[in-house]
Amino acid sequence: MSSDLRRKSRPFNSPLECGLRMLFILTAQAERFADLQRLVNYDYLLVHSGDIPDGPKSLHPDVPFRGNELLVKRDLVHAGLTAMFSRELIEKSFTIMGIMYRANELTLAFTKLLCSAYADDLRARSQWLVERFGDMPDHELEIFMGANVGKWGAEFDRFTAARDLEL
């Protein structure tokens, strides 16, 4: 099996996985539009909500230097949004601020069909995400992310350094 074919058949870290998370996020923010950068930030905050003080437990396990995920998620989130748009599950608008995304009438109907503990966790964390960051202007969200991205996952570096100490 070629590496490209193997990558396409993986459900994790795939456009499908990111696209599904985008559906929950866009559903939680109802009528609001969001651009790709906000959605990339939201995807990180949704998956690693435990990185935020008073945030719910993270959906996925903590990994070293997870803040670096922001650097590689943009293409994945974009591919996920494109896949969901191609299935008419989201709305895309071209504005003077760029391409904006939001939920449509099918987004909520589709996400309601997803019944699992993970889907329930996505719903709850998406609601928390929008309540916590939804009113934050884009530039303030960028400042917040920029100020913290180097800290998220860096605790693993300290553990490695402590193990190497000779006492």
PDB file of C-alpha atoms in Angstrom:
ATOM      1  CA  MET A   1       0.000   0.000   0.000  1.00  0.00           C
ATOM      2  CA  SER A   2       1.450   3.343  -0.961  1.00  0.00           C
ATOM      3  CA  SER A   3       1.986   5.946   1.755  1.00  0.00           C
ATOM      4  CA  ASP A   4      -0.451   8.298   0.016  1.00  0.00           C
ATOM      5  CA  LEU A   5      -3.188   5.639  -0.034  1.00  0.00           C
ATOM      6  CA  ARG A   6      -2.439   4.699   3.587  1.00  0.00           C
ATOM      7  CA  ARG A   7      -2.704   8.362   4.627  1.00  0.00           C
ATOM      8  CA  LYS A   8      -6.018   8.749   2.818  1.00  0.00           C
ATOM      9  CA  SER A   9      -7.518   5.762   4.622  1.00  0.00           C
ATOM     10  CA  ARG A  10      -6.549   6.956   8.123  1.00  0.00           C
ATOM     11  CA  PRO A  11      -9.455   8.402  10.076  1.00  0.00           C
ATOM     12  CA  PHE A  12      -7.257  10.294  12.539  1.00  0.00           C
ATOM     13  CA  ASN A  13      -5.598  13.589  11.690  1.00  0.00           C
ATOM     14  CA  SER A  14      -7.496  13.523   8.423  1.00  0.00           C
ATOM     15  CA  PRO A  15      -9.598  16.133   6.635  1.00  0.00           C
ATOM     16  CA  LEU A  16     -12.666  14.059   7.568  1.00  0.00           C
ATOM     17  CA  GLU A  17     -11.859  14.240  11.287  1.00  0.00           C
ATOM     18  CA  CYS A  18     -11.159  17.979  11.129  1.00  0.00           C
ATOM     19  CA  GLY A  19     -14.218  18.574   8.973  1.00  0.00           C
ATOM     20  CA  LEU A  20     -16.444  16.810  11.488  1.00  0.00           C
ATOM     21  CA  ARG A  21     -15.033  18.918  14.318  1.00  0.00           C
ATOM     22  CA  MET A  22     -15.705  22.026  12.228  1.00  0.00           C
ATOM     23  CA  LEU A  23     -19.374  21.012  11.946  1.00  0.00           C
ATOM     24  CA  PHE A  24     -19.704  20.937  15.735  1.00  0.00           C
ATOM     25  CA  ILE A  25     -17.910  24.265  16.126  1.00  0.00           C
ATOM     26  CA  LEU A  26     -19.958  25.994  13.428  1.00  0.00           C
ATOM     27  CA  THR A  27     -23.159  24.581  14.902  1.00  0.00           C
ATOM     28  CA  ALA A  28     -22.246  25.975  18.330  1.00  0.00           C
ATOM     29  CA  GLN A  29     -21.681  29.452  16.950  1.00  0.00           C
ATOM     30  CA  ALA A  30     -24.971  29.363  15.030  1.00  0.00           C
ATOM     31  CA  GLU A  31     -25.301  32.319  12.674  1.00  0.00           C
ATOM     32  CA  ARG A  32     -21.769  33.671  13.104  1.00  0.00           C
ATOM     33  CA  PHE A  33     -19.259  33.482  10.288  1.00  0.00           C
ATOM     34  CA  ALA A  34     -15.629  32.539  10.947  1.00  0.00           C
ATOM     35  CA  ASP A  35     -12.571  32.637   8.729  1.00  0.00           C
ATOM     36  CA  LEU A  36     -10.068  29.827   8.310  1.00  0.00           C
ATOM     37  CA  GLN A  37      -7.566  31.193  10.847  1.00  0.00           C
ATOM     38  CA  ARG A  38     -10.196  31.459  13.583  1.00  0.00           C
ATOM     39  CA  LEU A  39     -11.330  27.918  12.825  1.00  0.00           C
ATOM     40  CA  VAL A  40      -7.738  26.620  12.948  1.00  0.00           C
ATOM     41  CA  ASN A  41      -7.394  28.242  16.380  1.00  0.00           C
ATOM     42  CA  TYR A  42     -10.768  26.877  17.438  1.00  0.00           C
ATOM     43  CA  ASP A  43      -9.794  23.371  16.347  1.00  0.00           C
ATOM     44  CA  TYR A  44      -6.713  23.482  18.570  1.00  0.00           C
ATOM     45  CA  LEU A  45      -8.668  24.905  21.514  1.00  0.00           C
ATOM     46  CA  LEU A  46     -11.426  22.317  21.075  1.00  0.00           C
ATOM     47  CA  VAL A  47      -9.040  19.364  21.048  1.00  0.00           C
ATOM     48  CA  HIS A  48      -6.762  20.727  23.790  1.00  0.00           C
ATOM     49  CA  SER A  49      -9.323  22.564  25.931  1.00  0.00           C
ATOM     50  CA  GLY A  50      -7.426  21.483  29.053  1.00  0.00           C
ATOM     51  CA  ASP A  51      -4.644  23.901  28.089  1.00  0.00           C
ATOM     52  CA  ILE A  52      -6.947  26.806  28.899  1.00  0.00           C
ATOM     53  CA  PRO A  53      -7.321  27.772  32.576  1.00  0.00           C
ATOM     54  CA  ASP A  54     -10.761  26.620  33.753  1.00  0.00           C
ATOM     55  CA  GLY A  55     -11.276  24.814  30.448  1.00  0.00           C
ATOM     56  CA  PRO A  56     -12.783  21.326  30.296  1.00  0.00           C
ATOM     57  CA  LYS A  57     -10.543  18.273  30.085  1.00  0.00           C
ATOM     58  CA  SER A  58      -8.850  17.943  26.697  1.00  0.00           C
ATOM     59  CA  LEU A  59     -10.487  15.665  24.144  1.00  0.00           C
ATOM     60  CA  HIS A  60      -7.178  14.173  23.088  1.00  0.00           C
ATOM     61  CA  PRO A  61      -4.179  13.198  25.223  1.00  0.00           C
ATOM     62  CA  ASP A  62      -1.502  15.762  25.846  1.00  0.00           C
ATOM     63  CA  VAL A  63       1.508  15.357  23.615  1.00  0.00           C
ATOM     64  CA  PRO A  64       4.849  17.151  23.747  1.00  0.00           C
ATOM     65  CA  PHE A  65       4.967  20.458  21.922  1.00  0.00           C
ATOM     66  CA  ARG A  66       1.336  20.200  20.886  1.00  0.00           C
ATOM     67  CA  GLY A  67       1.288  23.970  20.373  1.00  0.00           C
ATOM     68  CA  ASN A  68       3.187  23.283  17.160  1.00  0.00           C
ATOM     69  CA  GLU A  69       0.042  21.600  15.811  1.00  0.00           C
ATOM     70  CA  LEU A  70      -1.169  25.063  14.882  1.00  0.00           C
ATOM     71  CA  LEU A  71       1.549  25.232  12.249  1.00  0.00           C
ATOM     72  CA  VAL A  72       0.364  22.141  10.431  1.00  0.00           C
ATOM     73  CA  LYS A  73      -3.384  22.250  11.025  1.00  0.00           C
ATOM     74  CA  ARG A  74      -4.216  24.981   8.540  1.00  0.00           C
ATOM     75  CA  ASP A  75      -4.128  22.737   5.457  1.00  0.00           C
ATOM     76  CA  LEU A  76      -5.943  19.950   7.286  1.00  0.00           C
ATOM     77  CA  VAL A  77      -8.719  22.221   8.547  1.00  0.00           C
ATOM     78  CA  HIS A  78      -9.039  23.808   5.095  1.00  0.00           C
ATOM     79  CA  ALA A  79      -9.333  20.368   3.491  1.00  0.00           C
ATOM     80  CA  GLY A  80     -11.949  19.408   6.091  1.00  0.00           C
ATOM     81  CA  LEU A  81     -13.969  22.551   5.435  1.00  0.00           C
ATOM     82  CA  THR A  82     -13.746  21.934   1.697  1.00  0.00           C
ATOM     83  CA  ALA A  83     -15.002  18.367   2.164  1.00  0.00           C
ATOM     84  CA  MET A  84     -17.932  19.526   4.312  1.00  0.00           C
ATOM     85  CA  PHE A  85     -18.766  22.319   1.846  1.00  0.00           C
ATOM     86  CA  SER A  86     -18.727  19.822  -1.041  1.00  0.00           C
ATOM     87  CA  ARG A  87     -21.418  17.855   0.856  1.00  0.00           C
ATOM     88  CA  GLU A  88     -23.397  21.070   1.420  1.00  0.00           C
ATOM     89  CA  LEU A  89     -23.001  20.727   5.181  1.00  0.00           C
ATOM     90  CA  ILE A  90     -21.659  24.267   5.638  1.00  0.00           C
ATOM     91  CA  GLU A  91     -22.027  27.650   3.995  1.00  0.00           C
ATOM     92  CA  LYS A  92     -19.102  29.524   2.465  1.00  0.00           C
ATOM     93  CA  SER A  93     -19.192  33.228   1.643  1.00  0.00           C
ATOM     94  CA  PHE A  94     -16.710  35.437  -0.138  1.00  0.00           C
ATOM     95  CA  THR A  95     -16.492  38.775   1.669  1.00  0.00           C
ATOM     96  CA  ILE A  96     -14.139  41.736   1.756  1.00  0.00           C
ATOM     97  CA  MET A  97     -12.538  40.059   4.796  1.00  0.00           C
ATOM     98  CA  GLY A  98     -11.919  36.843   2.870  1.00  0.00           C
ATOM     99  CA  ILE A  99     -13.621  33.481   2.748  1.00  0.00           C
ATOM    100  CA  MET A 100     -15.947  32.982   5.698  1.00  0.00           C
ATOM    101  CA  TYR A 101     -17.681  29.812   6.916  1.00  0.00           C
ATOM    102  CA  ARG A 102     -20.799  29.196   8.933  1.00  0.00           C
ATOM    103  CA  ALA A 103     -23.347  26.517   9.683  1.00  0.00           C
ATOM    104  CA  ASN A 104     -26.403  26.046   7.511  1.00  0.00           C
ATOM    105  CA  GLU A 105     -29.661  24.203   8.116  1.00  0.00           C
ATOM    106  CA  LEU A 106     -28.025  20.853   7.363  1.00  0.00           C
ATOM    107  CA  THR A 107     -25.138  21.314   9.817  1.00  0.00           C
ATOM    108  CA  LEU A 108     -27.229  20.970  12.968  1.00  0.00           C
ATOM    109  CA  ALA A 109     -29.363  18.206  11.468  1.00  0.00           C
ATOM    110  CA  PHE A 110     -26.239  16.231  10.552  1.00  0.00           C
ATOM    111  CA  THR A 111     -24.483  16.682  13.889  1.00  0.00           C
ATOM    112  CA  LYS A 112     -27.652  15.607  15.718  1.00  0.00           C
ATOM    113  CA  LEU A 113     -27.370  12.269  13.919  1.00  0.00           C
ATOM    114  CA  LEU A 114     -23.954  11.635  15.469  1.00  0.00           C
ATOM    115  CA  CYS A 115     -24.610   9.822  18.747  1.00  0.00           C
ATOM    116  CA  SER A 116     -21.579   8.729  20.738  1.00  0.00           C
ATOM    117  CA  ALA A 117     -19.739   9.801  23.846  1.00  0.00           C
ATOM    118  CA  TYR A 118     -17.147  11.507  21.627  1.00  0.00           C
ATOM    119  CA  ALA A 119     -19.863  13.419  19.733  1.00  0.00           C
ATOM    120  CA  ASP A 120     -21.384  14.513  23.060  1.00  0.00           C
ATOM    121  CA  ASP A 121     -17.941  15.695  24.192  1.00  0.00           C
ATOM    122  CA  LEU A 122     -17.510  17.604  20.913  1.00  0.00           C
ATOM    123  CA  ARG A 123     -20.906  19.280  21.409  1.00  0.00           C
ATOM    124  CA  ALA A 124     -20.106  20.285  25.007  1.00  0.00           C
ATOM    125  CA  ARG A 125     -16.608  21.561  24.223  1.00  0.00           C
ATOM    126  CA  SER A 126     -17.801  23.424  21.120  1.00  0.00           C
ATOM    127  CA  GLN A 127     -20.369  25.229  23.238  1.00  0.00           C
ATOM    128  CA  TRP A 128     -17.705  26.035  25.851  1.00  0.00           C
ATOM    129  CA  LEU A 129     -15.360  27.226  23.081  1.00  0.00           C
ATOM    130  CA  VAL A 130     -17.877  29.637  21.604  1.00  0.00           C
ATOM    131  CA  GLU A 131     -18.893  30.943  25.038  1.00  0.00           C
ATOM    132  CA  ARG A 132     -15.233  31.448  26.022  1.00  0.00           C
ATOM    133  CA  PHE A 133     -13.797  32.825  22.750  1.00  0.00           C
ATOM    134  CA  GLY A 134     -16.760  33.648  20.497  1.00  0.00           C
ATOM    135  CA  ASP A 135     -16.916  37.343  21.386  1.00  0.00           C
ATOM    136  CA  MET A 136     -13.138  37.776  21.293  1.00  0.00           C
ATOM    137  CA  PRO A 137     -12.117  39.800  18.211  1.00  0.00           C
ATOM    138  CA  ASP A 138      -9.857  38.011  15.718  1.00  0.00           C
ATOM    139  CA  HIS A 139      -6.776  40.087  16.584  1.00  0.00           C
ATOM    140  CA  GLU A 140      -7.202  39.395  20.318  1.00  0.00           C
ATOM    141  CA  LEU A 141      -7.577  35.676  19.669  1.00  0.00           C
ATOM    142  CA  GLU A 142      -4.375  35.771  17.612  1.00  0.00           C
ATOM    143  CA  ILE A 143      -2.564  37.566  20.453  1.00  0.00           C
ATOM    144  CA  PHE A 144      -3.853  34.983  22.950  1.00  0.00           C
ATOM    145  CA  MET A 145      -2.776  32.077  20.770  1.00  0.00           C
ATOM    146  CA  GLY A 146       0.618  33.638  20.019  1.00  0.00           C
ATOM    147  CA  ALA A 147       1.283  34.284  23.706  1.00  0.00           C
ATOM    148  CA  ASN A 148       0.539  30.683  24.669  1.00  0.00           C
ATOM    149  CA  VAL A 149       1.464  28.458  21.738  1.00  0.00           C
ATOM    150  CA  GLY A 150       5.027  27.990  22.978  1.00  0.00           C
ATOM    151  CA  LYS A 151       3.822  26.958  26.431  1.00  0.00           C
ATOM    152  CA  TRP A 152       1.381  24.245  25.403  1.00  0.00           C
ATOM    153  CA  GLY A 153       3.173  20.940  25.570  1.00  0.00           C
ATOM    154  CA  ALA A 154       6.436  22.435  26.774  1.00  0.00           C
ATOM    155  CA  GLU A 155       5.957  20.770  30.179  1.00  0.00           C
ATOM    156  CA  PHE A 156       7.225  17.574  28.594  1.00  0.00           C
ATOM    157  CA  ASP A 157      10.518  19.297  27.822  1.00  0.00           C
ATOM    158  CA  ARG A 158      10.928  20.126  31.520  1.00  0.00           C
ATOM    159  CA  PHE A 159      10.353  16.469  32.456  1.00  0.00           C
ATOM    160  CA  THR A 160      13.000  15.392  29.983  1.00  0.00           C
ATOM    161  CA  ALA A 161      15.421  17.992  31.292  1.00  0.00           C
ATOM    162  CA  ALA A 162      14.758  16.966  34.931  1.00  0.00           C
ATOM    163  CA  ARG A 163      15.454  13.318  34.083  1.00  0.00           C
ATOM    164  CA  ASP A 164      18.827  14.289  32.636  1.00  0.00           C
ATOM    165  CA  LEU A 165      19.946  16.140  35.768  1.00  0.00           C
ATOM    166  CA  GLU A 166      22.729  14.576  37.785  1.00  0.00           C
ATOM    167  CA  LEU A 167      22.147  15.091  41.500  1.00  0.00           C
TER     168      LEU A 167
END
